[in-house]
Coordinates of C-alpha atoms in Angstrom, one line a residue:
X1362 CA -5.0 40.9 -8.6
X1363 CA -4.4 37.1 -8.1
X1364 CA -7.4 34.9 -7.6
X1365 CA -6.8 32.5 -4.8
X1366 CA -8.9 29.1 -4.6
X1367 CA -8.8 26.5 -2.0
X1368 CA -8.7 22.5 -3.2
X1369 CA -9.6 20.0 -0.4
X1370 CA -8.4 16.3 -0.4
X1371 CA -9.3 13.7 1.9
X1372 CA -7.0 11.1 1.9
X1373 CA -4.9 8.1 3.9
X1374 CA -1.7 8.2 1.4
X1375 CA -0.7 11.4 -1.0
X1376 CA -0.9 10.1 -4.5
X1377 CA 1.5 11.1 -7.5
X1378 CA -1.9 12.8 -8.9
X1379 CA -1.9 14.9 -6.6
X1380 CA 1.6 16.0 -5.9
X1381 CA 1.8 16.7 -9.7
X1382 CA -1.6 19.0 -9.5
X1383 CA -0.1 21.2 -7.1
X1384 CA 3.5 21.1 -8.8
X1385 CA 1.9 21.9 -12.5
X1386 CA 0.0 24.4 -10.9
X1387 CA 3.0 26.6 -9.3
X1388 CA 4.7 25.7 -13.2
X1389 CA 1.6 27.6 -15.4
X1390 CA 1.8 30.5 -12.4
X1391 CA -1.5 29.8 -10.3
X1392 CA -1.0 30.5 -7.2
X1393 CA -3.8 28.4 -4.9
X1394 CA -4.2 27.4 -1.8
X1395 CA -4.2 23.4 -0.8
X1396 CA -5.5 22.1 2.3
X1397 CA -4.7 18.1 2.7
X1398 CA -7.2 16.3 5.1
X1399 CA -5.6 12.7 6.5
X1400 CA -8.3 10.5 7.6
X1401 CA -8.5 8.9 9.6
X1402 CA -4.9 9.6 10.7
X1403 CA -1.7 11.8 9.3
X1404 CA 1.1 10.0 8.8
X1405 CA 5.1 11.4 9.1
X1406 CA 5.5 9.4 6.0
X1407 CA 3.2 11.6 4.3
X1408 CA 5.1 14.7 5.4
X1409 CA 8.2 13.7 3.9
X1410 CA 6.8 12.8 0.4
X1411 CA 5.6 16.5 0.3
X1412 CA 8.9 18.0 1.4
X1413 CA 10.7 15.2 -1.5
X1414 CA 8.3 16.9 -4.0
X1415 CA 8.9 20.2 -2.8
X1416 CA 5.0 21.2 -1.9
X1417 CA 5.2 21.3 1.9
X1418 CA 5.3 24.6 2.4
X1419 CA 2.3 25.2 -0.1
X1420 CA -0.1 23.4 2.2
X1421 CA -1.7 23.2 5.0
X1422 CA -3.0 19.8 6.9
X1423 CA -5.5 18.5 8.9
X1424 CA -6.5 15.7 10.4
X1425 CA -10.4 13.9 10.2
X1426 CA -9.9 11.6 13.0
X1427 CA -12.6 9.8 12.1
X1428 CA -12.8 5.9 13.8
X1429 CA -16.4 5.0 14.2
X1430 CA -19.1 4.7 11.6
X1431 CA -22.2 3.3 13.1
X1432 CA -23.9 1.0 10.3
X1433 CA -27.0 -0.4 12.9
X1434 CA -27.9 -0.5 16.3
X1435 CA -25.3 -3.3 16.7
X1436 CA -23.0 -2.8 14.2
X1437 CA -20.3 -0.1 14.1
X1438 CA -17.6 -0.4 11.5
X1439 CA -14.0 1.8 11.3
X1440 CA -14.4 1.3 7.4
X1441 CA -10.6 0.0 7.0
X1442 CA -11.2 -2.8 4.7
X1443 CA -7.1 -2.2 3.7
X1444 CA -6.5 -3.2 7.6
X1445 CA -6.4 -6.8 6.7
X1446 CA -3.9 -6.7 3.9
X1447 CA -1.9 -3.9 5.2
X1448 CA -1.7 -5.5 8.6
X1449 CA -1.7 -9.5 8.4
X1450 CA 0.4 -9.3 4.5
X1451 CA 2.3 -6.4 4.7
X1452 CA 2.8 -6.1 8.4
X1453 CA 2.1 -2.6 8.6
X1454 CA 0.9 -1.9 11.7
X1455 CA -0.1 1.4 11.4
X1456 CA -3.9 1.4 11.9
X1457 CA -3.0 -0.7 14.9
X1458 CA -2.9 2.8 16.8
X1459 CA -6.1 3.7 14.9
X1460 CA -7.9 0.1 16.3
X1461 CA -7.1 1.8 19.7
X1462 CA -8.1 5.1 19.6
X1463 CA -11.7 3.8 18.3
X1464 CA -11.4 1.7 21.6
X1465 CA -10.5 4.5 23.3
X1466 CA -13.4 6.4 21.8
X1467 CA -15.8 4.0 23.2
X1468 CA -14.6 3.7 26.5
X1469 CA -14.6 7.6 27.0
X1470 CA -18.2 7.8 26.0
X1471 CA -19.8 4.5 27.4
X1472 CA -17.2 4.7 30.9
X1473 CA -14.9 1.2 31.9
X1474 CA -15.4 -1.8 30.8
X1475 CA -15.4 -4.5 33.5
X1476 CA -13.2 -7.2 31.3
X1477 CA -10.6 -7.6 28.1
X1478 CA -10.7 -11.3 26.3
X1479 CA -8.8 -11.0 23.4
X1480 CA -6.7 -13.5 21.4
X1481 CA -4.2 -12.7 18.4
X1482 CA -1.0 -10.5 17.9
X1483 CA -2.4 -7.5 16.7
X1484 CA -5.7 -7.5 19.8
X1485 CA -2.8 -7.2 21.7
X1486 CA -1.3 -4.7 20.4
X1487 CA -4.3 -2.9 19.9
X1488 CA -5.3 -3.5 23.5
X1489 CA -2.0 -2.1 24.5
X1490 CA -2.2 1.2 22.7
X1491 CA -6.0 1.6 24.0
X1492 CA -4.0 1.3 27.7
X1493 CA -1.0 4.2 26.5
X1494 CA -4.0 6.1 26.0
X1495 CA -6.0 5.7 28.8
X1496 CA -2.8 6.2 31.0
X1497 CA -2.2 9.4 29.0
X1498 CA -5.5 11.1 29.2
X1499 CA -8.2 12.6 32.0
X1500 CA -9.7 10.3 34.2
X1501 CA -13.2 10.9 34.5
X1502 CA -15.4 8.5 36.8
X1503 CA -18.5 7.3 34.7
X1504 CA -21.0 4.8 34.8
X1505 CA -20.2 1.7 33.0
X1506 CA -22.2 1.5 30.1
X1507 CA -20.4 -1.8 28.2
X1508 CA -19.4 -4.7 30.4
X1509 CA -17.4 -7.0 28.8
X1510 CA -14.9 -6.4 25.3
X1511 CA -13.3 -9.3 23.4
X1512 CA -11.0 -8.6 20.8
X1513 CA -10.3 -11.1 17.9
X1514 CA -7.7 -11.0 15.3
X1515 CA -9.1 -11.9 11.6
X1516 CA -6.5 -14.7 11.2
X1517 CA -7.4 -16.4 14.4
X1518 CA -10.1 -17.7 11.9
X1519 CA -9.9 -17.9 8.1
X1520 CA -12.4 -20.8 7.8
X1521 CA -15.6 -18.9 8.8
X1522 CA -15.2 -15.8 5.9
X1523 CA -13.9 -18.7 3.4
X1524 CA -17.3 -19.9 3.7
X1525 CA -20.3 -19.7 1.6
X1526 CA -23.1 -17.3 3.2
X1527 CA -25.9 -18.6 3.3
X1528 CA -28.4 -16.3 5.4
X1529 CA -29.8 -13.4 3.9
X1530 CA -28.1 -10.7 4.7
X1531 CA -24.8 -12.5 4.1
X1532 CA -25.9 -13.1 0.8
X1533 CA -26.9 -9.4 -0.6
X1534 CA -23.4 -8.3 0.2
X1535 CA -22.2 -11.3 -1.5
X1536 CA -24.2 -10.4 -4.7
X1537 CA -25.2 -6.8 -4.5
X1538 CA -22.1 -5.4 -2.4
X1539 CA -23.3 -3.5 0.9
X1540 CA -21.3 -0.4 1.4
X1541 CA -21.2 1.3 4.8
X1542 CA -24.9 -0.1 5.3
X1543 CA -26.0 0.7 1.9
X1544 CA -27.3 -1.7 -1.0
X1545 CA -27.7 -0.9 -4.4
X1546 CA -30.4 -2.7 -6.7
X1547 CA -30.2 -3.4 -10.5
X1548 CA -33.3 -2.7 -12.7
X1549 CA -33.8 -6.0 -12.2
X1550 CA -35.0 -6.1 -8.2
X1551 CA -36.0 -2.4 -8.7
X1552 CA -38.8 -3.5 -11.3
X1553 CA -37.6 0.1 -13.1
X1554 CA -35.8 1.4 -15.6
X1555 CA -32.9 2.5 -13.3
X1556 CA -31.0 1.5 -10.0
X1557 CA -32.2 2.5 -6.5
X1558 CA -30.3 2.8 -3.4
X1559 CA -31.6 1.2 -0.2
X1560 CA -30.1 1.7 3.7
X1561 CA -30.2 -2.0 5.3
X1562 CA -30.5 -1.4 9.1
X1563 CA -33.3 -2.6 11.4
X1564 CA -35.6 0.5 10.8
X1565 CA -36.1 -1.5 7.5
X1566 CA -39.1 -3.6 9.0
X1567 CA -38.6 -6.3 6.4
X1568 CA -35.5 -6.2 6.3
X1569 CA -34.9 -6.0 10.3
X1570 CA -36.8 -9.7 10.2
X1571 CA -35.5 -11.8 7.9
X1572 CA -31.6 -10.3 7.5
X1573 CA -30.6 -13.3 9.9
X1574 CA -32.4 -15.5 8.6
X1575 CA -31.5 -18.7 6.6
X1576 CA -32.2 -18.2 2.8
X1577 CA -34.6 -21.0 2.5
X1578 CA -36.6 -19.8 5.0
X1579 CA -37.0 -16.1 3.4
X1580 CA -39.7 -16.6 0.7
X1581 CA -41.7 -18.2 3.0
X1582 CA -42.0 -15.3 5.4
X1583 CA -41.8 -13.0 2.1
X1584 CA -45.1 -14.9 1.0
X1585 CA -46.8 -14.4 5.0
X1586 CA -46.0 -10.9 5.4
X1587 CA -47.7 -10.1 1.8
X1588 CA -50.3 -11.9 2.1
X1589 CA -50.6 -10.0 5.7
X1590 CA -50.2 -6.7 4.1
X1591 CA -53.2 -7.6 1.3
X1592 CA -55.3 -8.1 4.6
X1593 CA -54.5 -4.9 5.9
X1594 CA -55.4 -2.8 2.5
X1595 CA -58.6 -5.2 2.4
X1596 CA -59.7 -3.5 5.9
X1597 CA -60.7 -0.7 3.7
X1598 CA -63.5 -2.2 2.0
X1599 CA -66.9 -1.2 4.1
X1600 CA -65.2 1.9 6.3
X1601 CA -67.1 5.1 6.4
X1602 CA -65.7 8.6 5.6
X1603 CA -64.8 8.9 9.3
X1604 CA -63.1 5.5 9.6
X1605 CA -61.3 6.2 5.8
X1606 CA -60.0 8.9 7.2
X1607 CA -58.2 8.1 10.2
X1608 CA -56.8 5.0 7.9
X1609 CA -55.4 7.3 5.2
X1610 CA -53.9 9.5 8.2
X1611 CA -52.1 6.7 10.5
X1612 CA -52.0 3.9 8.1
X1613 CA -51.8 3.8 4.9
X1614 CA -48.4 5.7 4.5
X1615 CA -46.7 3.1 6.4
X1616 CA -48.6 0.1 4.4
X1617 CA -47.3 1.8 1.4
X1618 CA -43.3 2.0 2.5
X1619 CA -43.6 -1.8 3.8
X1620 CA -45.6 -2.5 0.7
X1621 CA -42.1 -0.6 -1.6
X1622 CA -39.9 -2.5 0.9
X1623 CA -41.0 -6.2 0.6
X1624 CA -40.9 -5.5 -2.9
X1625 CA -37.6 -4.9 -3.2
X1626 CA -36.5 -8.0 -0.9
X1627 CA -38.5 -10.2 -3.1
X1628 CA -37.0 -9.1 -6.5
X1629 CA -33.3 -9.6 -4.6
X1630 CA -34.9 -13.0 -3.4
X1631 CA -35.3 -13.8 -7.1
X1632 CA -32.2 -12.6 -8.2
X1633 CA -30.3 -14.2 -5.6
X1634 CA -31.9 -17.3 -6.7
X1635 CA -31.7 -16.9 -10.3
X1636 CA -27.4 -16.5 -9.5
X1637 CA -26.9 -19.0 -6.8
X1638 CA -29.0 -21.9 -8.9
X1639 CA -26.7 -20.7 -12.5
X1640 CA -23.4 -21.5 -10.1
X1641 CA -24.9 -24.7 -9.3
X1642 CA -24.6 -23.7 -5.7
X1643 CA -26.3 -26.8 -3.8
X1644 CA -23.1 -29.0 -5.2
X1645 CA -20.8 -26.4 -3.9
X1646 CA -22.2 -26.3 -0.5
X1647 CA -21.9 -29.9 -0.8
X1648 CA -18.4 -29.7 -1.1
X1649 CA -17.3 -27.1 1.2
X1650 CA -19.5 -29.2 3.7
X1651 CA -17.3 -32.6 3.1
X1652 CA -14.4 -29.9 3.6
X1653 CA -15.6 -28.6 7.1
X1654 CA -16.4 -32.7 8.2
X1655 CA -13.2 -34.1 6.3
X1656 CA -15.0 -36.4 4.0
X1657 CA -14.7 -37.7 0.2
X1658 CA -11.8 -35.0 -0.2
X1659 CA -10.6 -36.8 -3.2
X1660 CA -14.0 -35.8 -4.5
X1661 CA -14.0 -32.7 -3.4
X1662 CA -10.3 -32.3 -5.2
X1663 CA -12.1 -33.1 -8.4
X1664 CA -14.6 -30.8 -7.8
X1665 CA -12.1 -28.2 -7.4
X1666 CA -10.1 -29.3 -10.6
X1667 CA -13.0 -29.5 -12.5
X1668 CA -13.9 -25.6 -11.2
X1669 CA -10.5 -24.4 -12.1
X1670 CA -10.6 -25.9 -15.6
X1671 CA -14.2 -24.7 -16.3
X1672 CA -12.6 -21.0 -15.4
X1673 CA -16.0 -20.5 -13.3
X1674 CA -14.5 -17.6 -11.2
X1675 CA -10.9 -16.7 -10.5
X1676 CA -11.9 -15.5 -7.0
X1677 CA -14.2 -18.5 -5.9
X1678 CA -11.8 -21.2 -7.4
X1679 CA -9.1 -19.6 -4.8
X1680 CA -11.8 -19.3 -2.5
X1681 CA -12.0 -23.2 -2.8
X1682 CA -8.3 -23.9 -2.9
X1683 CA -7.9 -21.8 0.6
X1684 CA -10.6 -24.1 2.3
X1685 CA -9.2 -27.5 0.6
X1686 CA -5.7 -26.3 2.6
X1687 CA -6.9 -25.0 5.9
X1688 CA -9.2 -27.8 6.8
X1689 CA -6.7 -30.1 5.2
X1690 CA -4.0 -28.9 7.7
X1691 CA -1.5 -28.1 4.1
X1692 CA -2.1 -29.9 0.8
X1693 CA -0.2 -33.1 0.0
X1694 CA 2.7 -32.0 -1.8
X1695 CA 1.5 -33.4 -5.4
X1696 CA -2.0 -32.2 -4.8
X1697 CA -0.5 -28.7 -4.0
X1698 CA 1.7 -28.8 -7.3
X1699 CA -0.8 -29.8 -9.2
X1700 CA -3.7 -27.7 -8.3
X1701 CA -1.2 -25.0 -8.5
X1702 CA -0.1 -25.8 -12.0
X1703 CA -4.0 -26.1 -13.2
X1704 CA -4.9 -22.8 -12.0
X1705 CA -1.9 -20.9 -13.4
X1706 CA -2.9 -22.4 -16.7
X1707 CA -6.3 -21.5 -16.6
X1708 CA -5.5 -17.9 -14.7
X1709 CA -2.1 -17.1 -15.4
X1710 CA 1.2 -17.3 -14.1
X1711 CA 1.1 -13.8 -13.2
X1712 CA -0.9 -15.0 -10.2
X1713 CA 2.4 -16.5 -9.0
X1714 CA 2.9 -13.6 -6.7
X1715 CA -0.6 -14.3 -5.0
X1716 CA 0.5 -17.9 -4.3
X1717 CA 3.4 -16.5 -2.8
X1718 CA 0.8 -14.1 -0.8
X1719 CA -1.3 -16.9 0.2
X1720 CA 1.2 -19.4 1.5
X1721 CA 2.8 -16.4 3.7
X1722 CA -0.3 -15.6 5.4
X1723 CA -1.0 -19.8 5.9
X1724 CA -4.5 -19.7 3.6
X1725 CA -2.6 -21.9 0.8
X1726 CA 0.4 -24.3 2.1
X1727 CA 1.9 -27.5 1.0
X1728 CA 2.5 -30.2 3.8
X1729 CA 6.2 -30.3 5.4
X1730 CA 7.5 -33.8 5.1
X1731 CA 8.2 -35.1 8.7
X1732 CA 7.6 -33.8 11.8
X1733 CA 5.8 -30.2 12.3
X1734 CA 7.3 -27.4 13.4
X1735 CA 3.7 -27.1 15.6
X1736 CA 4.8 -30.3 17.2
X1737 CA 8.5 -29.7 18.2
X1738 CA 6.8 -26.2 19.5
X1739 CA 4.8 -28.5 22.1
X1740 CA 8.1 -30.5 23.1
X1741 CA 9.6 -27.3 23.3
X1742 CA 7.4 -25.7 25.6
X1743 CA 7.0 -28.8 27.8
X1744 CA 10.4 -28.9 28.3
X1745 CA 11.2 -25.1 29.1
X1746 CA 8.9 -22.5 30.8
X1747 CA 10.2 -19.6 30.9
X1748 CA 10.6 -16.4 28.7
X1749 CA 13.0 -17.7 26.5
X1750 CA 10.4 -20.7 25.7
X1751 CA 7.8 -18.1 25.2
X1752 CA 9.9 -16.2 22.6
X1753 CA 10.8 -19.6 20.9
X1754 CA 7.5 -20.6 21.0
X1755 CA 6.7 -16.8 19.2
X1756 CA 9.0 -17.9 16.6
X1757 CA 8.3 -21.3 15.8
X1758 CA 4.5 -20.4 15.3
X1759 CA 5.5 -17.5 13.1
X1760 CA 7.0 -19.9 10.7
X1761 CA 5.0 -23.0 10.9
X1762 CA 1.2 -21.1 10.0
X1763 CA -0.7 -24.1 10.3
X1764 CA -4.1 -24.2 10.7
X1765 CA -4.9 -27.0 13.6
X1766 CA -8.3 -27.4 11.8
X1767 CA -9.4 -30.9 12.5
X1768 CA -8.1 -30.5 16.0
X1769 CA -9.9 -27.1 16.4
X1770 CA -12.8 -28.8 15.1
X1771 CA -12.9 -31.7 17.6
X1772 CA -11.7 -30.0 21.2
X1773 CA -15.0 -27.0 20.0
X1774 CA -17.4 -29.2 18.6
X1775 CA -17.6 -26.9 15.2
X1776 CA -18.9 -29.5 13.3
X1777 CA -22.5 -30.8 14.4
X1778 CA -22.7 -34.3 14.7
X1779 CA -25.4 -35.5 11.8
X1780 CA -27.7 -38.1 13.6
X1781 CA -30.6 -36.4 13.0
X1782 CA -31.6 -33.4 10.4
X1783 CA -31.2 -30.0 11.4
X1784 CA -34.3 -27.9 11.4
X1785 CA -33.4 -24.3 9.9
X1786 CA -37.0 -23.1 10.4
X1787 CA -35.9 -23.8 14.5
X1788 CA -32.2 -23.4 14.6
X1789 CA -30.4 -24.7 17.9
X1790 CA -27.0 -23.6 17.3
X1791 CA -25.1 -21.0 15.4
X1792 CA -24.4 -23.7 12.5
X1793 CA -27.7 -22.7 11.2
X1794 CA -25.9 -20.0 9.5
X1795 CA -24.0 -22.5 7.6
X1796 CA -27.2 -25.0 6.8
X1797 CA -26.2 -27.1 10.3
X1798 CA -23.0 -28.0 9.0
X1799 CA -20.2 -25.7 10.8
X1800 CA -20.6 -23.2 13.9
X1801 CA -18.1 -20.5 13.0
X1802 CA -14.9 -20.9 15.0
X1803 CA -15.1 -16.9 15.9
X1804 CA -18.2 -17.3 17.5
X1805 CA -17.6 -20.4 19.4
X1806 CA -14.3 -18.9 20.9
X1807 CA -16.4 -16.0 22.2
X1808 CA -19.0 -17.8 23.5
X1809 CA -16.6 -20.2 25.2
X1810 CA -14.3 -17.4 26.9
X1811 CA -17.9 -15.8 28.3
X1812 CA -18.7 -18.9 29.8
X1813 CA -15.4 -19.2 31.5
X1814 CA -15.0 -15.8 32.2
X1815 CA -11.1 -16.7 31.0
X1816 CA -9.2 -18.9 29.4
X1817 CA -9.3 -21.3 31.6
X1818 CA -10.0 -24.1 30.1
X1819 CA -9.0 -23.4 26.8
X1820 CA -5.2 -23.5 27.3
X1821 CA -5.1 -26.4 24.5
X1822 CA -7.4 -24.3 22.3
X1823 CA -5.1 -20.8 22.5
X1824 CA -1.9 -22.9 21.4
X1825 CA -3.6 -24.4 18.9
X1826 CA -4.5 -21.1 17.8
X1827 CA -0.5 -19.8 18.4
X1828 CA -1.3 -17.6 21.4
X1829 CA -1.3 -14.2 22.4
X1830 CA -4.7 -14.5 24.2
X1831 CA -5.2 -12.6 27.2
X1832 CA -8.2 -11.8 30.2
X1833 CA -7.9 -8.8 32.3
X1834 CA -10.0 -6.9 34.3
X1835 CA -10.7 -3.1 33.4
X1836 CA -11.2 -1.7 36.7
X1837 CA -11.5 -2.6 40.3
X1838 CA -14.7 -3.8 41.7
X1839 CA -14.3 -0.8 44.1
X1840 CA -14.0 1.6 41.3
X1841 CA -16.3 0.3 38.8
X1842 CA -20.4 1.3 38.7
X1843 CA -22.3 0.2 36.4
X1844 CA -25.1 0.3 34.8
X1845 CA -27.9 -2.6 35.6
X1846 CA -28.0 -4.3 32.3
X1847 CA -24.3 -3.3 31.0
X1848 CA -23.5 -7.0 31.7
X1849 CA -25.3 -8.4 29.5
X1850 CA -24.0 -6.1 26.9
X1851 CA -20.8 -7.7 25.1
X1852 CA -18.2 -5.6 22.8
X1853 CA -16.8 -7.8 20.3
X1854 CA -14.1 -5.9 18.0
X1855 CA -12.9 -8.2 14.8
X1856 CA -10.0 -6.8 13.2
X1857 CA -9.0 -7.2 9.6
X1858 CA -12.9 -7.8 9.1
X1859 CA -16.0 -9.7 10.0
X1860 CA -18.9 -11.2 7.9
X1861 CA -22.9 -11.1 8.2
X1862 CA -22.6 -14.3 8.4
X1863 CA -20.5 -14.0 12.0
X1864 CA -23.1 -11.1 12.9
X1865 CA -26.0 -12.8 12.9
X1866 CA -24.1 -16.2 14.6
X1867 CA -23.9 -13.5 17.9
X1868 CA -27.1 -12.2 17.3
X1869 CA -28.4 -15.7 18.1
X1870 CA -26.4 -16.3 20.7
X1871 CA -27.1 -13.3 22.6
X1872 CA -30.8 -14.4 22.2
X1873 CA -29.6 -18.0 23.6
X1874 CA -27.9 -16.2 26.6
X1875 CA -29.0 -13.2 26.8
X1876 CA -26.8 -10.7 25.9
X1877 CA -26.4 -8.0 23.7
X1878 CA -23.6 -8.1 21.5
X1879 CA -22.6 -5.4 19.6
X1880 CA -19.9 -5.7 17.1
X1881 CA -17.1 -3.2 15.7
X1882 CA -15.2 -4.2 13.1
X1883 CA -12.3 -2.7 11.1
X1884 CA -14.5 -3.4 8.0
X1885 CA -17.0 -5.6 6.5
X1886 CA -16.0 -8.7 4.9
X1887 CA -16.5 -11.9 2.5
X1888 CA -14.7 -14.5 0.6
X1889 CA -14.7 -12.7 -1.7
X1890 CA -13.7 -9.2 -0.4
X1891 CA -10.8 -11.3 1.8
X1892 CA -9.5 -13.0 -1.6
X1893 CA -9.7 -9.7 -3.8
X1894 CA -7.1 -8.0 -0.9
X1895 CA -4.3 -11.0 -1.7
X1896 CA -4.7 -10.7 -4.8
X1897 CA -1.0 -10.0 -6.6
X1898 CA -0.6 -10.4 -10.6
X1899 CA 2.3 -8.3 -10.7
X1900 CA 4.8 -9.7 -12.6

């Protein structure tokens, strides 16, 4: 009698792994039965490298059509951090559908939303498929839950996740690596002899209060709020049975968590410290600062040189180089060269492939002698409006990828003028979460376009950003109930990534203005996550 067992994978692409498991498998004479589970999505693709390999009819599929991954109370991620690369390098545009459905998703269970911003190729495509599939299915009147949605493309803005992150949640992912909302800590925050796992969401209520909070200000309220627990164990002293009693039963179990909690945030707040003061990270703030203002960039090219040569980190050295060229507009073509010859030496020239990678995508480019391809596009488009403009206009910003910085900077006011010293303690802007000296470009085109209700206004902005922004209404005033306070509550979907950093910028502004933003992205994201997916030593 055969035995029959049943293997499960879950998977986005079939590997060779496991084609050859179920191929060596019908070879030795063991019959089995294989179930395949695609998440979040099957693709045809998929289908016909099972029928090549001749193990289509031996399995069966399924599909986990899994889109939404809540990670907070304002943070929901589709856990695609292969969406940047796939998308905005490869220009594969199949998650583009899955970016829809999530929509989708949300608009069934929270009803219309009242308004679309959104600005990049691929919000646009997304917001289109979200509309196929609206038009396709039931429609069921509901109660508006979410007012407005703004969709933003990850390459509208490269400068913000090139950044250093300076607030305290930013920086545990940057050195500890939060995964779908959870952190893992070394004996060396633990204060044990082995690693412990910790869930970083607001019902951590240490956590929940300093996570957006600019590092130097962290001890500080670390040091209160033990000093504040020490008072509240001190309450003890003099109770009678009676009064110890009802302590031990509605206290002291939750002075003991907060007590477990603030100890782990201050053994990260050490380690963080120990790490960012061994990088000698007050002189690289300093220059990604002149950077961002577009001062003493000769020094900051030695800086860079002298970071490449040292072979600090392959990653941050890139990191570095990306910045130099965005705010820069393009490196002068001997700077470019030569930066590019010092980091092959020190690297490898088998990163010649991720130079390649960088420059298609705009992050690492060497300044076109003469007149700009961004600049004819203006003449163009002045001259001719109509759809053949528009589609030479398409074109022309396809192949120039510049970044319009320095003019971004100016027309948005992203760089704070310095007259007097910013106040971190009190922040009045969303630079704080760059020490006062940038407010993220992201953020600042959201809260713009919510001001405006459109983009009008902005016209200058969007082309400097090459286009595809849009603004339309969801439903018809007629048609649309909502809920009381659903205007106040903003959607904001980042695809190919967001950082910390970015969250807690909104977080602040919807205390500003009060709103409540709550932000989906296709995954979490840093500099160094972002560099690690270009990445190409192939050779």
């Amino acid at each position: 009698m055969k035995s029959t067992n049943s293997t499960k994978w879950n998977t986005n692409l079939l590997s060779a792994r496991q084609i050859n498991v179920a191929n060596a498998d019908k070879a030795a004479g063991k019959f089995r039965r294989y179930k395949i589970i695609f998440a979040p999505q099957k693709f045809y693709a998929c289908e016909v490298m099972m029928e090549e390999q001749g193990i289509f009819g031996d399995v069966t599929t399924d599909e986990w059509s899994f889109y939404l991954l809540p990670l907070d109370d304002d943070i929901i991620s589709m856990e695609l951090p292969e969406f940047f690369r796939d998308n905005f390098l490869a220009g594969d545009q199949r998650w583009v559908r899955t970016a829809g459905s999530a929509l989708h998703l949300l608009h069934s269970l929270y009803g219309p939303f009242s308004k679309l911003y959104g600005i990049g190729r691929c919000s646009k495509m997304a917001y289109e498929s979200w509309r196929e599939q609206v038009e396709e299915g039931e429609q069921k009147a509901r109660i508006a839950e979410i007012g407005k949605v703004f969709l933003i493309d990850r390459d509208v803005d490269f400068v913000t996740p090139l950044c250093s992150q300076v607030v305290y949640e930013g920086l545990v992912d940057d050195i500890f690596r939060i995964k779908c909302g959870c952190v893992e800590f070394g004996p060396d925050v633990s204060s044990s002899d082995k690693s412990i796992k910790v869930m970083l969401n607001s019902q951590d209520k240490v956590f929940s209060e300093i996570r957006n909070e600019h590092f130097s200000n962290v001890f500080g309220f670390l040091s209160q709020k033990a000093r504040n627990l020490q008072t509240a164990y001190d309450k003890r002293q003099g109770m009678d049975i009676k009064q110890m009693k009802t302590f031990v039963a509605e206290e002291l179990k939750g002075l003991k968590q907060e007590h477990r909690l603030l100890s782990l945030h201050i053994g990260a707040s050490e380690s963080i410290m120990k790490k960012k003061t061994k990088q000698d990270f007050q002189e690289l703030l300093k220059t990604e600062h002149s950077l961002l203002e577009g001062f003493e960039i000769r020094e900051s090219i030695s800086f860079i040189e002298e970071h490449i040569n040292r072979q600090v980190s392959m990653v941050e050295s890139l990191r570095l180089l990306c910045l130099l060229s965005i705010t820069e507009n393009g490196l002068l073509p001997k700077d470019y060269r030569s930066l590019k010859a010092q980091y092959l030496q020190s690297y490898g020239v088998d990163h010649l492939l991720t130079f390649a990678n960088l420059r298609q995508l705009g992050l690492l480019v060497e300044q076109q002698q003469g007149e700009t391809l961004t600049v004819m596009e203006s003449k163009v488009g002045k001259l001719v409006n109509d759809k053949t403009a528009g589609k030479l206009t398409d074109a022309f910003s396809s192949l120039a990828k510049k970044s319009n910085f320095r003019a971004l900077s100016r027309k948005l006011s992203l760089v704070p003028k310095s007259d007097a010293e910013y106040d971190l303690r009190v922040p009045r802007d969303m630079a704080y979460i760059f020490s006062g000296a940038y407010v993220p470009l992201s953020c600042k085109l959201i809260e713009q376009v919510l001001e405006r209700d459109g983009w009008t206004g902005l016209e200058e902005v969007a082309r400097l950003l090459n286009g595809h922004e849009f603004a339309v209404t969801g439903s018809s005033g007629a048609d649309l109930k909502v809920r009381n306070d659903a205007q106040r509550i903003i959607l904001v979907m980042f695809l190919g990534g967001c950082t910390f950093s970015e969250i807690s910028a909104l977080r602040f502004l919807g205390r500003e203005r009060g709103y409540k933003f709550i932000v989906v992205t296709t995954a979490i994201t840093n500099s160094s996550r972002l560099i690690e997916a270009l990445l190409d030593n192939r050779v």
